[in-house]
PDB file of C-alpha atoms in Angstrom:
ATOM      1  CA  UNK Q 296      27.101  -3.537  22.653  1.00  0.00           C
ATOM      2  CA  UNK Q 297      27.385  -0.135  21.064  1.00  0.00           C
ATOM      3  CA  UNK Q 298      24.197   1.857  20.695  1.00  0.00           C
ATOM      4  CA  UNK Q 299      23.114   5.274  19.503  1.00  0.00           C
ATOM      5  CA  UNK Q 300      20.229   7.262  20.981  1.00  0.00           C
ATOM      6  CA  UNK Q 301      18.501  10.157  19.294  1.00  0.00           C
ATOM      7  CA  UNK Q 302      16.343  11.974  21.781  1.00  0.00           C
ATOM      8  CA  UNK Q 303      13.796  13.562  19.492  1.00  0.00           C
ATOM      9  CA  UNK Q 304      11.817  11.449  17.076  1.00  0.00           C
ATOM     10  CA  UNK Q 305       9.859  14.328  15.569  1.00  0.00           C
ATOM     11  CA  UNK Q 306      10.741  18.005  15.500  1.00  0.00           C
ATOM     12  CA  UNK Q 307       8.623  20.770  13.989  1.00  0.00           C
ATOM     13  CA  UNK Q 308      10.136  24.203  13.416  1.00  0.00           C
ATOM     14  CA  UNK Q 309       9.348  27.380  11.580  1.00  0.00           C
ATOM     15  CA  UNK Q 310      11.767  28.724   9.003  1.00  0.00           C
ATOM     16  CA  UNK Q 311      14.646  30.718  10.509  1.00  0.00           C
ATOM     17  CA  UNK Q 312      14.378  28.907  13.844  1.00  0.00           C
ATOM     18  CA  UNK Q 313      17.506  27.335  15.286  1.00  0.00           C
ATOM     19  CA  UNK Q 314      17.914  23.579  15.326  1.00  0.00           C
ATOM     20  CA  UNK Q 315      19.643  21.225  17.703  1.00  0.00           C
ATOM     21  CA  UNK Q 316      19.221  17.464  17.419  1.00  0.00           C
ATOM     22  CA  UNK Q 317      20.597  15.326  20.200  1.00  0.00           C
ATOM     23  CA  UNK Q 318      22.687  12.203  19.742  1.00  0.00           C
ATOM     24  CA  UNK Q 319      24.314  10.074  22.429  1.00  0.00           C
ATOM     25  CA  UNK Q 320      26.289   6.899  21.954  1.00  0.00           C
ATOM     26  CA  UNK Q 321      27.466   4.173  24.255  1.00  0.00           C
ATOM     27  CA  UNK Q 322      31.075   3.168  23.745  1.00  0.00           C
ATOM     28  CA  UNK Q 323      34.084   4.035  25.844  1.00  0.00           C
ATOM     29  CA  UNK Q 324      36.834   3.841  23.248  1.00  0.00           C
ATOM     30  CA  UNK Q 325      37.737   5.645  20.057  1.00  0.00           C
ATOM     31  CA  UNK Q 326      34.761   6.448  17.882  1.00  0.00           C
ATOM     32  CA  UNK Q 327      34.035   7.878  14.476  1.00  0.00           C
ATOM     33  CA  UNK Q 328      30.746   9.786  14.368  1.00  0.00           C
ATOM     34  CA  UNK Q 329      28.450  10.725  11.515  1.00  0.00           C
ATOM     35  CA  UNK Q 330      25.262  12.534  10.720  1.00  0.00           C
ATOM     36  CA  UNK Q 331      23.365  11.403   7.641  1.00  0.00           C
ATOM     37  CA  UNK Q 332      20.301  13.059   6.119  1.00  0.00           C
ATOM     38  CA  UNK Q 333      17.514  11.454   4.127  1.00  0.00           C
ATOM     39  CA  UNK Q 334      15.347  13.860   2.123  1.00  0.00           C
ATOM     40  CA  UNK Q 335      11.856  12.623   1.246  1.00  0.00           C
ATOM     41  CA  UNK Q 336      12.059   9.806  -1.260  1.00  0.00           C
ATOM     42  CA  UNK Q 337      15.843   9.892  -1.451  1.00  0.00           C
ATOM     43  CA  UNK Q 338      18.724   7.832  -0.150  1.00  0.00           C
ATOM     44  CA  UNK Q 339      20.958   8.706   2.770  1.00  0.00           C
ATOM     45  CA  UNK Q 340      23.579  11.365   2.257  1.00  0.00           C
ATOM     46  CA  UNK Q 341      26.469  12.262   4.528  1.00  0.00           C
ATOM     47  CA  UNK Q 342      26.028  15.627   6.284  1.00  0.00           C
ATOM     48  CA  UNK Q 343      29.210  15.610   8.329  1.00  0.00           C
ATOM     49  CA  UNK Q 344      31.649  13.349  10.116  1.00  0.00           C
ATOM     50  CA  UNK Q 345      34.061  13.376  13.031  1.00  0.00           C
ATOM     51  CA  UNK Q 346      37.201  11.257  13.181  1.00  0.00           C
ATOM     52  CA  UNK Q 347      39.609  13.251  15.344  1.00  0.00           C
ATOM     53  CA  UNK Q 348      40.900  16.759  15.996  1.00  0.00           C
ATOM     54  CA  UNK Q 349      38.662  19.815  16.390  1.00  0.00           C
ATOM     55  CA  UNK Q 350      35.482  18.610  18.126  1.00  0.00           C
ATOM     56  CA  UNK Q 351      33.389  21.211  16.280  1.00  0.00           C
ATOM     57  CA  UNK Q 352      32.755  19.823  12.839  1.00  0.00           C
ATOM     58  CA  UNK Q 353      31.217  21.749   9.973  1.00  0.00           C
ATOM     59  CA  UNK Q 354      29.274  19.974   7.266  1.00  0.00           C
ATOM     60  CA  UNK Q 355      27.288  20.783   4.202  1.00  0.00           C
ATOM     61  CA  UNK Q 356      24.328  23.189   3.998  1.00  0.00           C
ATOM     62  CA  UNK Q 357      25.321  25.137   7.120  1.00  0.00           C
ATOM     63  CA  UNK Q 358      25.107  22.223   9.534  1.00  0.00           C
ATOM     64  CA  UNK Q 359      27.628  21.659  12.306  1.00  0.00           C
ATOM     65  CA  UNK Q 360      28.042  19.177  15.127  1.00  0.00           C
ATOM     66  CA  UNK Q 361      29.985  19.179  18.352  1.00  0.00           C
ATOM     67  CA  UNK Q 362      31.668  16.094  19.773  1.00  0.00           C
ATOM     68  CA  UNK Q 363      31.697  16.170  23.582  1.00  0.00           C
ATOM     69  CA  UNK Q 364      33.630  13.123  24.696  1.00  0.00           C
ATOM     70  CA  UNK Q 365      32.759  13.466  28.389  1.00  0.00           C
ATOM     71  CA  UNK Q 366      29.052  13.411  27.537  1.00  0.00           C
ATOM     72  CA  UNK Q 367      29.279  10.753  24.785  1.00  0.00           C
ATOM     73  CA  UNK Q 368      27.378  13.205  22.613  1.00  0.00           C
ATOM     74  CA  UNK Q 369      27.478  14.444  19.032  1.00  0.00           C
ATOM     75  CA  UNK Q 370      24.654  16.942  18.656  1.00  0.00           C
ATOM     76  CA  UNK Q 371      23.725  18.436  15.301  1.00  0.00           C
ATOM     77  CA  UNK Q 372      23.030  22.166  15.006  1.00  0.00           C
ATOM     78  CA  UNK Q 373      21.968  24.717  12.457  1.00  0.00           C
ATOM     79  CA  UNK Q 374      21.438  28.386  13.365  1.00  0.00           C
ATOM     80  CA  UNK Q 375      18.600  29.040  10.927  1.00  0.00           C
ATOM     81  CA  UNK Q 376      16.653  26.250   9.236  1.00  0.00           C
ATOM     82  CA  UNK Q 377      15.006  26.418   5.840  1.00  0.00           C
ATOM     83  CA  UNK Q 378      11.982  24.632   4.430  1.00  0.00           C
ATOM     84  CA  UNK Q 379      14.379  22.547   2.316  1.00  0.00           C
ATOM     85  CA  UNK Q 380      15.874  21.073   5.525  1.00  0.00           C
ATOM     86  CA  UNK Q 381      12.723  19.007   5.967  1.00  0.00           C
ATOM     87  CA  UNK Q 382      14.120  15.481   6.132  1.00  0.00           C
ATOM     88  CA  UNK Q 383      14.995  12.633   8.456  1.00  0.00           C
ATOM     89  CA  UNK Q 384      18.343  12.875  10.237  1.00  0.00           C
ATOM     90  CA  UNK Q 385      20.343   9.908  11.456  1.00  0.00           C
ATOM     91  CA  UNK Q 386      23.256   9.854  13.837  1.00  0.00           C
ATOM     92  CA  UNK Q 387      25.681   6.926  13.440  1.00  0.00           C
ATOM     93  CA  UNK Q 388      28.783   5.633  15.194  1.00  0.00           C
ATOM     94  CA  UNK Q 389      31.609   3.419  14.028  1.00  0.00           C
ATOM     95  CA  UNK Q 390      33.542   2.143  16.981  1.00  0.00           C
ATOM     96  CA  UNK Q 391      36.457   0.052  18.114  1.00  0.00           C
ATOM     97  CA  UNK Q 392      39.154  -1.992  16.485  1.00  0.00           C
ATOM     98  CA  UNK Q 393      37.614  -4.480  14.129  1.00  0.00           C
ATOM     99  CA  UNK Q 394      34.458  -2.433  14.329  1.00  0.00           C
ATOM    100  CA  UNK Q 395      35.515   0.032  11.726  1.00  0.00           C
ATOM    101  CA  UNK Q 396      33.553  -1.952   9.223  1.00  0.00           C
ATOM    102  CA  UNK Q 397      30.161  -1.387  10.779  1.00  0.00           C
ATOM    103  CA  UNK Q 398      27.991   1.630  11.457  1.00  0.00           C
ATOM    104  CA  UNK Q 399      25.407   1.660  14.243  1.00  0.00           C
ATOM    105  CA  UNK Q 400      22.543   4.027  13.504  1.00  0.00           C
ATOM    106  CA  UNK Q 401      20.176   5.858  15.790  1.00  0.00           C
ATOM    107  CA  UNK Q 402      16.434   5.603  15.215  1.00  0.00           C
ATOM    108  CA  UNK Q 403      16.349   8.916  13.367  1.00  0.00           C
ATOM    109  CA  UNK Q 404      14.746  12.319  13.906  1.00  0.00           C
ATOM    110  CA  UNK Q 405      12.111  13.479  11.477  1.00  0.00           C
ATOM    111  CA  UNK Q 406      12.322  17.257  10.999  1.00  0.00           C
ATOM    112  CA  UNK Q 407       9.498  19.262   9.468  1.00  0.00           C
ATOM    113  CA  UNK Q 408      10.141  22.929   8.705  1.00  0.00           C
ATOM    114  CA  UNK Q 409       7.142  25.119   8.029  1.00  0.00           C
ATOM    115  CA  UNK Q 410       7.417  28.261   5.882  1.00  0.00           C
TER     116      UNK Q 410
ATOM    117  CA  UNK D  98      30.013   7.487 -12.136  1.00  0.00           C
ATOM    118  CA  UNK D  99      26.678   6.120 -10.883  1.00  0.00           C
ATOM    119  CA  UNK D 100      27.805   5.433  -7.292  1.00  0.00           C
ATOM    120  CA  UNK D 101      25.704   2.706  -5.663  1.00  0.00           C
ATOM    121  CA  UNK D 102      22.823   1.316  -7.702  1.00  0.00           C
ATOM    122  CA  UNK D 103      20.066  -1.052  -6.591  1.00  0.00           C
ATOM    123  CA  UNK D 104      17.445  -3.058  -8.423  1.00  0.00           C
ATOM    124  CA  UNK D 105      14.526  -3.287  -8.281  1.00  0.00           C
ATOM    125  CA  UNK D 106      13.181  -0.047  -6.815  1.00  0.00           C
ATOM    126  CA  UNK D 107       9.893  -1.610  -5.736  1.00  0.00           C
ATOM    127  CA  UNK D 108       8.768  -5.190  -5.243  1.00  0.00           C
ATOM    128  CA  UNK D 109       5.678  -6.931  -3.929  1.00  0.00           C
ATOM    129  CA  UNK D 110       5.968 -10.568  -2.877  1.00  0.00           C
ATOM    130  CA  UNK D 111       3.588 -13.113  -1.480  1.00  0.00           C
ATOM    131  CA  UNK D 112       4.543 -14.925   1.713  1.00  0.00           C
ATOM    132  CA  UNK D 113       6.876 -17.805   0.891  1.00  0.00           C
ATOM    133  CA  UNK D 114       8.157 -16.417  -2.400  1.00  0.00           C
ATOM    134  CA  UNK D 115      11.844 -15.823  -2.936  1.00  0.00           C
ATOM    135  CA  UNK D 116      13.723 -12.982  -4.545  1.00  0.00           C
ATOM    136  CA  UNK D 117      17.154 -11.434  -4.865  1.00  0.00           C
ATOM    137  CA  UNK D 118      17.930  -7.757  -4.424  1.00  0.00           C
ATOM    138  CA  UNK D 119      20.844  -6.589  -6.518  1.00  0.00           C
ATOM    139  CA  UNK D 120      23.432  -3.978  -5.604  1.00  0.00           C
ATOM    140  CA  UNK D 121      26.418  -2.696  -7.551  1.00  0.00           C
ATOM    141  CA  UNK D 122      28.971   0.055  -6.954  1.00  0.00           C
ATOM    142  CA  UNK D 123      31.412   1.610  -9.375  1.00  0.00           C
ATOM    143  CA  UNK D 124      33.664   3.360  -6.855  1.00  0.00           C
ATOM    144  CA  UNK D 125      36.112   0.465  -6.443  1.00  0.00           C
ATOM    145  CA  UNK D 126      35.119   0.176  -2.791  1.00  0.00           C
ATOM    146  CA  UNK D 127      36.167  -2.851  -0.797  1.00  0.00           C
ATOM    147  CA  UNK D 128      33.336  -3.075   1.724  1.00  0.00           C
ATOM    148  CA  UNK D 129      29.640  -3.433   1.009  1.00  0.00           C
ATOM    149  CA  UNK D 130      26.599  -3.562   3.291  1.00  0.00           C
ATOM    150  CA  UNK D 131      22.910  -4.377   3.350  1.00  0.00           C
ATOM    151  CA  UNK D 132      20.588  -2.537   5.741  1.00  0.00           C
ATOM    152  CA  UNK D 133      16.883  -2.521   6.333  1.00  0.00           C
ATOM    153  CA  UNK D 134      15.047   0.618   7.378  1.00  0.00           C
ATOM    154  CA  UNK D 135      11.875   0.395   9.421  1.00  0.00           C
ATOM    155  CA  UNK D 136       9.905   3.310  10.913  1.00  0.00           C
ATOM    156  CA  UNK D 137      11.230   4.375  14.307  1.00  0.00           C
ATOM    157  CA  UNK D 138      14.123   1.914  14.183  1.00  0.00           C
ATOM    158  CA  UNK D 139      16.665   3.635  11.975  1.00  0.00           C
ATOM    159  CA  UNK D 140      18.839   1.438   9.789  1.00  0.00           C
ATOM    160  CA  UNK D 141      19.782  -2.027  10.942  1.00  0.00           C
ATOM    161  CA  UNK D 142      22.648  -3.964   9.421  1.00  0.00           C
ATOM    162  CA  UNK D 143      21.660  -7.285   7.856  1.00  0.00           C
ATOM    163  CA  UNK D 144      24.933  -8.503   6.368  1.00  0.00           C
ATOM    164  CA  UNK D 145      28.167  -6.964   5.276  1.00  0.00           C
ATOM    165  CA  UNK D 146      31.193  -7.860   3.198  1.00  0.00           C
ATOM    166  CA  UNK D 147      34.456  -6.306   4.361  1.00  0.00           C
ATOM    167  CA  UNK D 148      36.196  -7.374   1.175  1.00  0.00           C
ATOM    168  CA  UNK D 149      35.649  -9.501  -1.881  1.00  0.00           C
ATOM    169  CA  UNK D 150      35.224 -13.118  -0.858  1.00  0.00           C
ATOM    170  CA  UNK D 151      34.094 -12.468   2.725  1.00  0.00           C
ATOM    171  CA  UNK D 152      30.678 -11.945   4.263  1.00  0.00           C
ATOM    172  CA  UNK D 153      29.576 -11.518   7.868  1.00  0.00           C
ATOM    173  CA  UNK D 154      26.311 -11.305   9.738  1.00  0.00           C
ATOM    174  CA  UNK D 155      25.077  -8.022  11.040  1.00  0.00           C
ATOM    175  CA  UNK D 156      22.406  -7.239  13.584  1.00  0.00           C
ATOM    176  CA  UNK D 157      19.387  -8.850  11.854  1.00  0.00           C
ATOM    177  CA  UNK D 158      20.564 -11.637   9.495  1.00  0.00           C
ATOM    178  CA  UNK D 159      17.780 -14.189  10.024  1.00  0.00           C
ATOM    179  CA  UNK D 160      15.819 -14.954   6.870  1.00  0.00           C
ATOM    180  CA  UNK D 161      18.459 -13.522   4.534  1.00  0.00           C
ATOM    181  CA  UNK D 162      21.484 -14.702   2.602  1.00  0.00           C
ATOM    182  CA  UNK D 163      24.075 -12.706   0.693  1.00  0.00           C
ATOM    183  CA  UNK D 164      26.571 -13.216  -2.078  1.00  0.00           C
ATOM    184  CA  UNK D 165      29.567 -11.037  -2.830  1.00  0.00           C
ATOM    185  CA  UNK D 166      29.702 -11.901  -6.509  1.00  0.00           C
ATOM    186  CA  UNK D 167      32.775  -9.789  -7.226  1.00  0.00           C
ATOM    187  CA  UNK D 168      34.200  -6.508  -6.000  1.00  0.00           C
ATOM    188  CA  UNK D 169      31.363  -4.515  -7.578  1.00  0.00           C
ATOM    189  CA  UNK D 170      28.311  -6.576  -6.716  1.00  0.00           C
ATOM    190  CA  UNK D 171      26.665  -7.672  -3.464  1.00  0.00           C
ATOM    191  CA  UNK D 172      23.263  -9.343  -3.599  1.00  0.00           C
ATOM    192  CA  UNK D 173      20.724 -10.026  -0.852  1.00  0.00           C
ATOM    193  CA  UNK D 174      18.422 -13.030  -1.102  1.00  0.00           C
ATOM    194  CA  UNK D 175      15.173 -13.736   0.675  1.00  0.00           C
ATOM    195  CA  UNK D 176      14.589 -17.472   0.377  1.00  0.00           C
ATOM    196  CA  UNK D 177      11.046 -17.532   1.801  1.00  0.00           C
ATOM    197  CA  UNK D 178       9.651 -14.065   2.288  1.00  0.00           C
ATOM    198  CA  UNK D 179       7.629 -13.225   5.398  1.00  0.00           C
ATOM    199  CA  UNK D 180       5.468 -10.159   6.161  1.00  0.00           C
ATOM    200  CA  UNK D 181       8.037  -9.156   8.813  1.00  0.00           C
ATOM    201  CA  UNK D 182      10.483  -8.562   5.958  1.00  0.00           C
ATOM    202  CA  UNK D 183       8.381  -5.731   4.586  1.00  0.00           C
ATOM    203  CA  UNK D 184      10.849  -2.865   4.705  1.00  0.00           C
ATOM    204  CA  UNK D 185      13.042  -0.541   2.705  1.00  0.00           C
ATOM    205  CA  UNK D 186      16.395  -2.125   1.914  1.00  0.00           C
ATOM    206  CA  UNK D 187      19.524  -0.057   1.388  1.00  0.00           C
ATOM    207  CA  UNK D 188      22.845  -1.147   0.038  1.00  0.00           C
ATOM    208  CA  UNK D 189      25.980   0.807   0.914  1.00  0.00           C
ATOM    209  CA  UNK D 190      29.673   0.691   0.136  1.00  0.00           C
ATOM    210  CA  UNK D 191      32.820   2.001   1.768  1.00  0.00           C
ATOM    211  CA  UNK D 192      36.384   2.502   0.681  1.00  0.00           C
ATOM    212  CA  UNK D 193      38.973   0.931   2.932  1.00  0.00           C
ATOM    213  CA  UNK D 194      41.640   3.051   4.579  1.00  0.00           C
ATOM    214  CA  UNK D 195      41.067   6.793   4.287  1.00  0.00           C
ATOM    215  CA  UNK D 196      37.590   7.919   5.218  1.00  0.00           C
ATOM    216  CA  UNK D 197      37.145   4.848   7.324  1.00  0.00           C
ATOM    217  CA  UNK D 198      33.537   4.276   8.277  1.00  0.00           C
ATOM    218  CA  UNK D 199      32.078   6.680   5.753  1.00  0.00           C
ATOM    219  CA  UNK D 200      29.517   4.799   3.716  1.00  0.00           C
ATOM    220  CA  UNK D 201      27.790   5.686   0.479  1.00  0.00           C
ATOM    221  CA  UNK D 202      24.197   4.572   0.040  1.00  0.00           C
ATOM    222  CA  UNK D 203      22.088   3.408  -2.848  1.00  0.00           C
ATOM    223  CA  UNK D 204      18.536   4.635  -3.553  1.00  0.00           C
ATOM    224  CA  UNK D 205      16.827   1.738  -1.788  1.00  0.00           C
ATOM    225  CA  UNK D 206      14.370  -1.039  -2.617  1.00  0.00           C
ATOM    226  CA  UNK D 207      10.895  -0.854  -1.125  1.00  0.00           C
ATOM    227  CA  UNK D 208       9.703  -4.402  -0.489  1.00  0.00           C
ATOM    228  CA  UNK D 209       6.192  -5.378   0.547  1.00  0.00           C
ATOM    229  CA  UNK D 210       5.393  -8.956   1.561  1.00  0.00           C
ATOM    230  CA  UNK D 211       1.695  -9.802   1.689  1.00  0.00           C
TER     231      UNK D 211
END
């Protein structure tokens, strides 16, 4: 069965620090990959997505992610975080023929950014 | 264009009571989904509907039923609530074809079962 692992459950950073959140998935075929963000008290919003092509994907609010097929990874990065980036971040994968209908989510990483 | 809407926002039930969570989308999407979100477990798929008239079980369907009333609406029913169903429930929808896999989420329903 497909699965998604997020290595860090809680991350605490100071403003202007760099961010990298790890995400690994288990599936050997074609995948679509996503990062969603959930700000406190809000619903999930799409940060960025990868379907094909350039493995370095840029999203909203200065976030980017790199798809490394050989490592089954899709790590999220931001060079300089802001207090407003405090949120929970979820990696998700949509895999395989017939599986395009379903997303598998990781457990989430809760990010706290201190001023 | 409201996107995905859910009612109610909050609900408290006693064990054994029943209730229906409502979800509607105005984006003309074909697929709709129900997830539950529990601390440290991310989102887990309960049921989904790939198109009007079809429903399928997800990862954690036990204790739930769904109805795809029409293209816009997808409801989730708890027939006999249990404390283990205390969670935040999210509805999502997805357009078929382009943007495959990208889902749009509603604001959630926070359910407590005592």
